[in-house]
Amino acid sequence: MTKILTLFALISLVLGCENPQKTSEKTSKSDQSEIKNAENAENFGIVIHGGAGTILKENMSDSLEAAYKAKLEEAIRVGHEILKNGGTAMEAVTKTINVMEDSPLFNAGKGAVFTHEGTNELDASVMDGATLNAGAVAGVTRIKNPIDLALSVMNDSPHVMLSGKGAETFAIEKGFQLVDPSYFFTESRFQSLQRILEKEKTEAVKDNKSAFADPFIKDSKFGTVGCAALDKNGNLAAGTSTGGMTNKRWNRIGDAPIIGAGTYANNATCAVSSTGWGEFFIRAMVAHDISALMEYKGLSLQEAAKEVIQKKVPALGGDGGIVSIDKDGNVAMEFNTAGMYRAHMNSDGELIIGIYKD
Ligand code: ASP
């Protein structure tokens, strides 16, 4: 009994010594966020994209245009409501992306494009600007909402990126319900693949780049979705989710799950989500480059986004766009294609929705 009491006293002493330090760490962290909160009081915002490419008014029916606008508005309002009620930027980003993943209009989740073999392989990533934590999944085939799995990789694993079967085993362990791959079938995406396969038969594929170099083929990738948000605590987050590019082969992985290319967030600068020709976005490290230009060169978000999207990416031969929000709530929706599905909502609830260049 005496031994047990002595042990208890010792444990209490150790815990007692440890606690004040932990509490003071917590106090200083919450002090910091309170200061930020005061500085950024009510200054929150959210910006989304639903893919960039040759999106032309003359090719769009009124009803399809209305459907895109309605879904963009539905999605951004979900995230805006979360931010308005004091929710985190990460929650706003993932819940907003869920709405677009569940819509067949976009190339993410339901509506993902088809691989050369007629399957769907999905990629997604998230990044938290407060901690610089990140999570990503690549080449998953049975995850209904890949952005949720990317978040779980960030929160529940010691890793940043999981791929293929391993990512799905992790998902099962974490209680995700897997869907049958047929869930991702949509007739219009399947027909896009058939058209490309026909075209490939008639036009000899000269090298392994030509399948994407053909504008018709390249432009059937539209609809990757992404979101960047600033919450009331001054924290930034970004996320991106995609089916990749139609007719992709060999377990090709694009920029969307690559931290720094498709997604990046840093409370010191901005949060970015990319959409476009992934091979070029990886090589240009688009999302991180925008942040780095702000951090190291002092450029504004708008200047940095222009530099990367209008100069660096096209100089390499690539195309696409980004949406981004900075630590002060400024927003960039920059693209070098004919159009980009996009929307922005600020803390006053003002909503901007765009599809074409003007
Ligand atoms: N960036 C995506 C990829 O290359 C495609 C897209 O954004 O449209 O996989």
Coordinates of C-alpha atoms and ligand atoms in Angstrom, one line a residue:
M1 CA 0.0 0.0 0.0
T2 CA 2.8 2.4 1.0
K3 CA 4.5 1.5 -2.3
I4 CA 1.4 2.3 -4.3
L5 CA 1.0 5.6 -2.5
T6 CA 4.6 6.5 -3.1
L7 CA 4.2 5.7 -6.8
F8 CA 1.0 7.8 -7.0
A9 CA 2.8 10.7 -5.4
L10 CA 5.7 10.4 -7.8
I11 CA 3.3 10.2 -10.9
S12 CA 1.5 13.3 -9.6
L13 CA 4.8 15.1 -9.2
V14 CA 5.9 14.3 -12.7
L15 CA 2.5 15.2 -14.2
G16 CA 2.4 18.3 -12.1
C17 CA 5.8 19.4 -13.5
E18 CA 4.8 18.6 -17.1
N19 CA 1.4 20.3 -17.1
P20 CA 2.4 23.9 -16.5
Q21 CA 4.7 23.8 -19.5
K22 CA 1.9 22.2 -21.7
T23 CA -0.6 24.8 -20.5
S24 CA 1.8 27.7 -21.2
E25 CA 2.4 26.3 -24.7
K26 CA -1.3 26.2 -25.2
T27 CA -1.8 29.7 -23.8
S28 CA 0.8 31.2 -26.1
K29 CA -0.6 29.4 -29.1
S30 CA -4.2 30.6 -28.4
D31 CA -2.8 34.1 -27.6
Q32 CA -1.3 34.1 -31.1
S33 CA -4.5 33.1 -32.7
E34 CA -6.5 35.6 -30.7
I35 CA -4.2 38.4 -31.9
K36 CA -4.7 37.2 -35.5
N37 CA -8.4 37.0 -34.9
A38 CA -8.4 40.6 -33.7
E39 CA -6.4 41.7 -36.7
N40 CA -8.5 39.8 -39.2
A41 CA -11.8 40.1 -37.4
E42 CA -14.6 38.9 -39.7
N43 CA -12.2 39.0 -42.7
F44 CA -12.7 35.6 -44.2
G45 CA -13.2 34.4 -47.7
I46 CA -13.4 31.5 -50.0
V47 CA -12.6 30.9 -53.7
I48 CA -13.2 27.8 -55.8
H49 CA -12.6 26.4 -59.3
G50 CA -14.2 23.7 -61.3
G51 CA -11.5 23.3 -63.9
A52 CA -9.9 25.4 -66.7
G53 CA -9.6 24.8 -70.5
T54 CA -11.1 25.7 -73.8
I55 CA -14.5 26.6 -72.3
L56 CA -16.2 28.7 -74.9
K57 CA -19.6 30.4 -74.7
E58 CA -20.5 29.2 -78.3
N59 CA -20.0 25.5 -77.2
M60 CA -22.1 25.8 -74.1
S61 CA -25.9 25.5 -73.9
D62 CA -27.8 27.9 -71.7
S63 CA -29.0 25.0 -69.5
L64 CA -25.5 23.6 -69.0
E65 CA -24.1 27.0 -68.2
A66 CA -26.9 27.5 -65.7
A67 CA -26.2 24.0 -64.2
Y68 CA -22.5 24.8 -63.7
K69 CA -23.3 28.2 -62.1
A70 CA -25.8 26.7 -59.8
K71 CA -23.4 24.0 -58.6
L72 CA -20.6 26.4 -58.2
E73 CA -22.9 28.6 -56.1
E74 CA -24.2 25.7 -54.0
A75 CA -20.6 24.5 -53.3
I76 CA -19.2 27.9 -52.3
R77 CA -22.2 28.7 -50.1
V78 CA -21.5 25.5 -48.1
G79 CA -17.9 26.7 -47.4
H80 CA -18.9 30.3 -46.8
E81 CA -21.5 29.2 -44.2
I82 CA -18.9 27.2 -42.3
L83 CA -16.5 30.2 -42.3
K84 CA -19.2 32.6 -41.3
N85 CA -20.0 30.4 -38.3
G86 CA -16.4 30.3 -37.2
G87 CA -15.4 27.0 -38.7
T88 CA -11.9 26.3 -39.9
A89 CA -10.6 27.0 -43.4
M90 CA -9.8 23.3 -43.8
E91 CA -13.4 22.3 -43.0
A92 CA -14.7 24.8 -45.5
V93 CA -12.3 23.6 -48.2
T94 CA -13.1 19.9 -47.8
K95 CA -16.9 20.3 -47.5
T96 CA -17.0 22.7 -50.5
I97 CA -15.0 20.2 -52.5
N98 CA -17.4 17.4 -51.5
V99 CA -20.3 19.1 -53.2
M100 CA -18.3 19.3 -56.5
E101 CA -17.0 15.7 -56.1
D102 CA -20.6 14.5 -55.8
S103 CA -21.6 16.3 -59.0
P104 CA -21.2 14.6 -62.4
L105 CA -20.5 18.0 -63.9
F106 CA -16.9 18.0 -62.6
N107 CA -13.9 15.8 -63.2
A108 CA -13.6 14.8 -59.6
G109 CA -15.3 12.0 -57.6
K110 CA -18.5 11.2 -59.6
G111 CA -17.8 12.6 -63.0
A112 CA -14.1 11.6 -63.0
V113 CA -12.6 11.1 -66.5
F114 CA -11.6 7.7 -67.8
T115 CA -8.2 6.2 -68.1
H116 CA -7.0 4.5 -71.3
E117 CA -8.2 1.2 -69.9
G118 CA -11.7 2.5 -69.1
T119 CA -11.2 2.8 -65.4
N120 CA -11.3 5.9 -63.1
E121 CA -8.2 6.8 -61.0
L122 CA -8.6 9.7 -58.6
D123 CA -6.1 12.1 -57.0
A124 CA -6.6 14.7 -54.3
S125 CA -4.6 16.7 -51.7
V126 CA -5.1 19.2 -48.9
M127 CA -2.8 21.6 -47.1
D128 CA -3.2 23.5 -43.8
G129 CA -1.5 26.9 -43.9
A130 CA -1.3 27.2 -40.1
T131 CA 0.9 24.1 -39.6
L132 CA 2.1 23.4 -43.1
N133 CA 0.7 19.9 -42.7
A134 CA -0.5 18.2 -45.8
G135 CA -2.2 15.0 -47.0
A136 CA -2.6 13.5 -50.5
V137 CA -3.9 10.4 -52.3
A138 CA -3.2 9.3 -55.8
G139 CA -4.6 6.7 -58.1
V140 CA -7.5 5.6 -55.9
T141 CA -10.4 3.8 -57.6
R142 CA -13.0 3.2 -54.9
I143 CA -13.0 6.3 -52.7
K144 CA -16.2 8.3 -53.2
N145 CA -14.7 11.6 -51.9
P146 CA -10.9 11.5 -52.3
I147 CA -10.5 14.9 -50.6
D148 CA -11.7 13.3 -47.3
L149 CA -9.1 10.6 -47.6
A150 CA -6.4 13.1 -48.3
L151 CA -7.5 14.9 -45.1
S152 CA -7.4 11.6 -43.2
V153 CA -3.8 10.9 -44.5
M154 CA -2.9 14.3 -43.1
N155 CA -4.6 13.9 -39.7
D156 CA -4.4 10.1 -39.1
S157 CA -1.2 8.9 -40.7
P158 CA 2.5 9.8 -40.3
H159 CA 2.7 10.3 -44.1
V160 CA 1.9 12.9 -46.6
M161 CA 0.9 10.9 -49.7
L162 CA -0.6 7.4 -50.1
S163 CA -1.4 5.8 -53.5
G164 CA -3.4 3.1 -55.1
K165 CA -4.3 -0.1 -53.2
G166 CA -2.3 1.0 -50.1
A167 CA -4.3 4.2 -49.8
E168 CA -7.5 2.1 -50.0
T169 CA -6.3 -0.3 -47.3
F170 CA -5.6 2.8 -45.1
A171 CA -9.1 4.1 -46.0
I172 CA -10.7 0.8 -44.8
E173 CA -8.7 0.9 -41.6
K174 CA -10.0 4.4 -41.0
G175 CA -13.6 3.4 -41.5
F176 CA -14.2 4.8 -45.0
Q177 CA -17.0 3.1 -47.0
L178 CA -15.6 2.1 -50.3
V179 CA -17.7 2.4 -53.4
D180 CA -17.8 0.0 -56.4
P181 CA -15.7 1.5 -59.2
S182 CA -18.9 1.6 -61.3
Y183 CA -20.1 4.5 -59.1
F184 CA -17.7 6.7 -61.1
F185 CA -19.3 5.9 -64.5
T186 CA -20.8 8.7 -66.4
E187 CA -21.8 8.4 -70.1
S188 CA -20.4 11.7 -71.2
R189 CA -16.9 11.0 -69.8
F190 CA -17.0 7.5 -71.2
Q191 CA -17.9 8.9 -74.6
S192 CA -15.0 11.4 -74.3
L193 CA -12.6 8.4 -73.9
Q194 CA -14.2 6.6 -76.9
R195 CA -13.7 9.7 -79.1
I196 CA -10.0 9.9 -78.1
L197 CA -9.5 6.1 -78.6
E198 CA -11.0 6.5 -82.2
K199 CA -8.8 9.4 -82.9
E200 CA -5.8 7.5 -81.7
K201 CA -6.6 4.8 -84.2
T202 CA -6.6 7.2 -87.1
E203 CA -3.7 9.4 -86.1
A204 CA -0.6 7.4 -85.4
V205 CA 0.8 8.2 -81.9
K206 CA 4.3 9.2 -82.7
D207 CA 5.6 9.4 -79.2
N208 CA 4.3 9.0 -75.7
K209 CA 3.6 12.7 -75.4
S210 CA 1.3 13.1 -78.4
A211 CA -1.8 11.6 -76.6
F212 CA -1.8 14.8 -74.4
A213 CA -0.2 17.1 -77.0
D214 CA -3.3 16.9 -79.2
P215 CA -5.5 19.8 -78.1
F216 CA -8.7 17.8 -78.5
I217 CA -7.3 15.1 -76.2
K218 CA -5.7 17.6 -73.8
D219 CA -8.9 19.6 -73.5
S220 CA -11.1 16.7 -72.5
K221 CA -9.7 17.0 -69.0
F222 CA -11.9 19.9 -67.7
G223 CA -13.4 19.9 -64.4
T224 CA -10.8 19.3 -61.7
V225 CA -12.1 21.0 -58.6
G226 CA -10.3 23.1 -56.0
C227 CA -10.8 25.5 -53.1
A228 CA -8.8 27.9 -51.1
A229 CA -10.1 29.6 -47.9
L230 CA -9.2 32.0 -45.2
D231 CA -11.0 31.6 -41.8
K232 CA -11.8 34.1 -39.1
N233 CA -8.7 33.0 -37.2
G234 CA -6.5 34.1 -40.0
N235 CA -5.8 30.5 -41.0
L236 CA -5.5 29.4 -44.7
A237 CA -6.2 26.1 -46.3
A238 CA -6.3 24.7 -49.8
G239 CA -7.5 21.5 -51.5
T240 CA -7.7 20.0 -55.0
S241 CA -9.5 16.8 -56.3
T242 CA -9.5 15.4 -59.8
G243 CA -9.9 12.4 -62.1
G244 CA -6.8 13.6 -63.9
M245 CA -6.7 13.5 -67.7
T246 CA -8.8 11.4 -70.1
N247 CA -6.9 8.5 -71.6
K248 CA -4.2 8.7 -69.0
R249 CA -2.1 5.5 -68.8
W250 CA 0.5 3.7 -66.7
N251 CA -1.0 5.0 -63.5
R252 CA -0.1 8.5 -64.5
I253 CA -0.4 11.0 -61.7
G254 CA -0.9 14.7 -62.3
D255 CA -0.3 17.8 -60.2
A256 CA -3.5 17.7 -58.1
P257 CA -2.1 15.5 -55.4
I258 CA 1.4 17.0 -55.5
I259 CA 1.9 19.4 -52.6
G260 CA 3.5 22.6 -54.1
A261 CA 2.2 21.9 -57.6
G262 CA -1.6 21.4 -57.3
T263 CA -2.1 22.6 -53.8
Y264 CA -0.2 24.8 -51.3
A265 CA -1.1 26.8 -48.2
N266 CA 1.0 28.9 -45.9
N267 CA -0.4 31.4 -43.4
A268 CA 2.5 33.7 -44.1
T269 CA 1.4 34.1 -47.8
C270 CA -1.6 32.4 -49.4
A271 CA -3.5 29.2 -50.2
V272 CA -3.6 28.0 -53.8
S273 CA -5.4 25.3 -55.8
S274 CA -4.4 24.6 -59.4
T275 CA -6.1 23.2 -62.5
G276 CA -4.6 22.6 -65.9
W277 CA -2.2 20.5 -67.7
G278 CA -0.6 18.6 -64.8
E279 CA 2.7 17.7 -66.3
F280 CA 3.5 21.5 -66.7
F281 CA 2.1 22.4 -63.3
I282 CA 4.4 19.9 -61.7
R283 CA 7.4 21.1 -63.5
A284 CA 6.6 24.8 -62.7
M285 CA 5.7 23.9 -59.0
V286 CA 2.8 26.4 -59.6
A287 CA 1.1 26.6 -56.2
H288 CA 4.3 26.9 -54.2
D289 CA 5.9 29.2 -56.7
I290 CA 3.1 31.7 -56.2
S291 CA 3.6 31.5 -52.4
A292 CA 7.4 31.8 -52.8
L293 CA 7.2 34.9 -55.0
M294 CA 5.1 36.5 -52.2
E295 CA 7.4 35.3 -49.4
Y296 CA 10.8 36.0 -50.9
K297 CA 10.2 38.7 -53.5
G298 CA 7.4 40.6 -51.7
L299 CA 5.0 40.4 -54.7
S300 CA 1.3 40.8 -54.1
L301 CA -0.9 37.7 -54.7
Q302 CA -2.2 39.1 -58.0
E303 CA 1.3 39.9 -59.2
A304 CA 2.6 36.4 -58.2
A305 CA -0.3 34.6 -59.8
K306 CA 0.1 36.5 -63.1
E307 CA 3.8 35.8 -63.2
V308 CA 3.4 32.1 -62.8
I309 CA 0.2 31.6 -64.9
Q310 CA 0.7 34.1 -67.6
K311 CA 4.5 33.8 -68.0
K312 CA 6.1 30.7 -66.4
V313 CA 3.6 28.0 -67.3
P314 CA 3.0 29.2 -71.0
A315 CA 6.8 29.5 -71.5
L316 CA 7.0 25.8 -70.8
G317 CA 4.1 25.1 -73.2
G318 CA 1.5 24.4 -70.5
D319 CA -1.9 25.9 -69.8
G320 CA -4.4 26.2 -67.0
G321 CA -5.2 28.3 -64.0
I322 CA -5.3 28.8 -60.2
V323 CA -7.6 30.1 -57.5
S324 CA -5.9 31.6 -54.5
I325 CA -6.6 33.7 -51.4
D326 CA -4.0 35.4 -49.3
K327 CA -3.7 36.1 -45.6
D328 CA -5.6 39.4 -45.9
G329 CA -8.4 38.0 -47.9
N330 CA -7.3 39.2 -51.4
V331 CA -8.2 36.8 -54.1
A332 CA -6.7 35.7 -57.5
M333 CA -8.5 33.7 -60.1
E334 CA -5.9 33.6 -62.8
F335 CA -6.0 31.4 -66.0
N336 CA -4.4 31.4 -69.4
T337 CA -7.1 29.2 -71.0
A338 CA -10.3 30.4 -72.7
G339 CA -12.2 29.8 -69.5
M340 CA -12.2 28.5 -65.9
Y341 CA -15.2 27.6 -63.8
R342 CA -14.7 29.8 -60.8
A343 CA -16.4 31.6 -57.9
H344 CA -15.5 33.8 -55.0
M345 CA -17.3 34.9 -51.8
N346 CA -16.0 37.4 -49.3
S347 CA -16.9 38.0 -45.7
D348 CA -19.7 40.4 -46.8
G349 CA -21.3 37.6 -48.7
E350 CA -20.6 39.1 -52.1
L351 CA -20.6 36.4 -54.7
I352 CA -18.7 36.4 -58.0
I353 CA -19.2 33.5 -60.4
G354 CA -17.3 33.3 -63.7
I355 CA -16.8 30.8 -66.6
Y356 CA -15.3 32.6 -69.6
K357 CA -12.5 35.1 -69.9
D358 CA -14.6 38.3 -69.6
Ligands
ASP1 N1 -4.4 19.1 -63.4 C1 -5.2 17.9 -63.6 C2 -4.2 16.8 -64.0 O1 -3.3 17.1 -64.7 C3 -6.2 18.1 -64.7 C4 -7.0 19.4 -64.6 O2 -6.8 20.2 -63.8 O3 -7.9 19.5 -65.5 O4 -4.4 15.7 -63.6

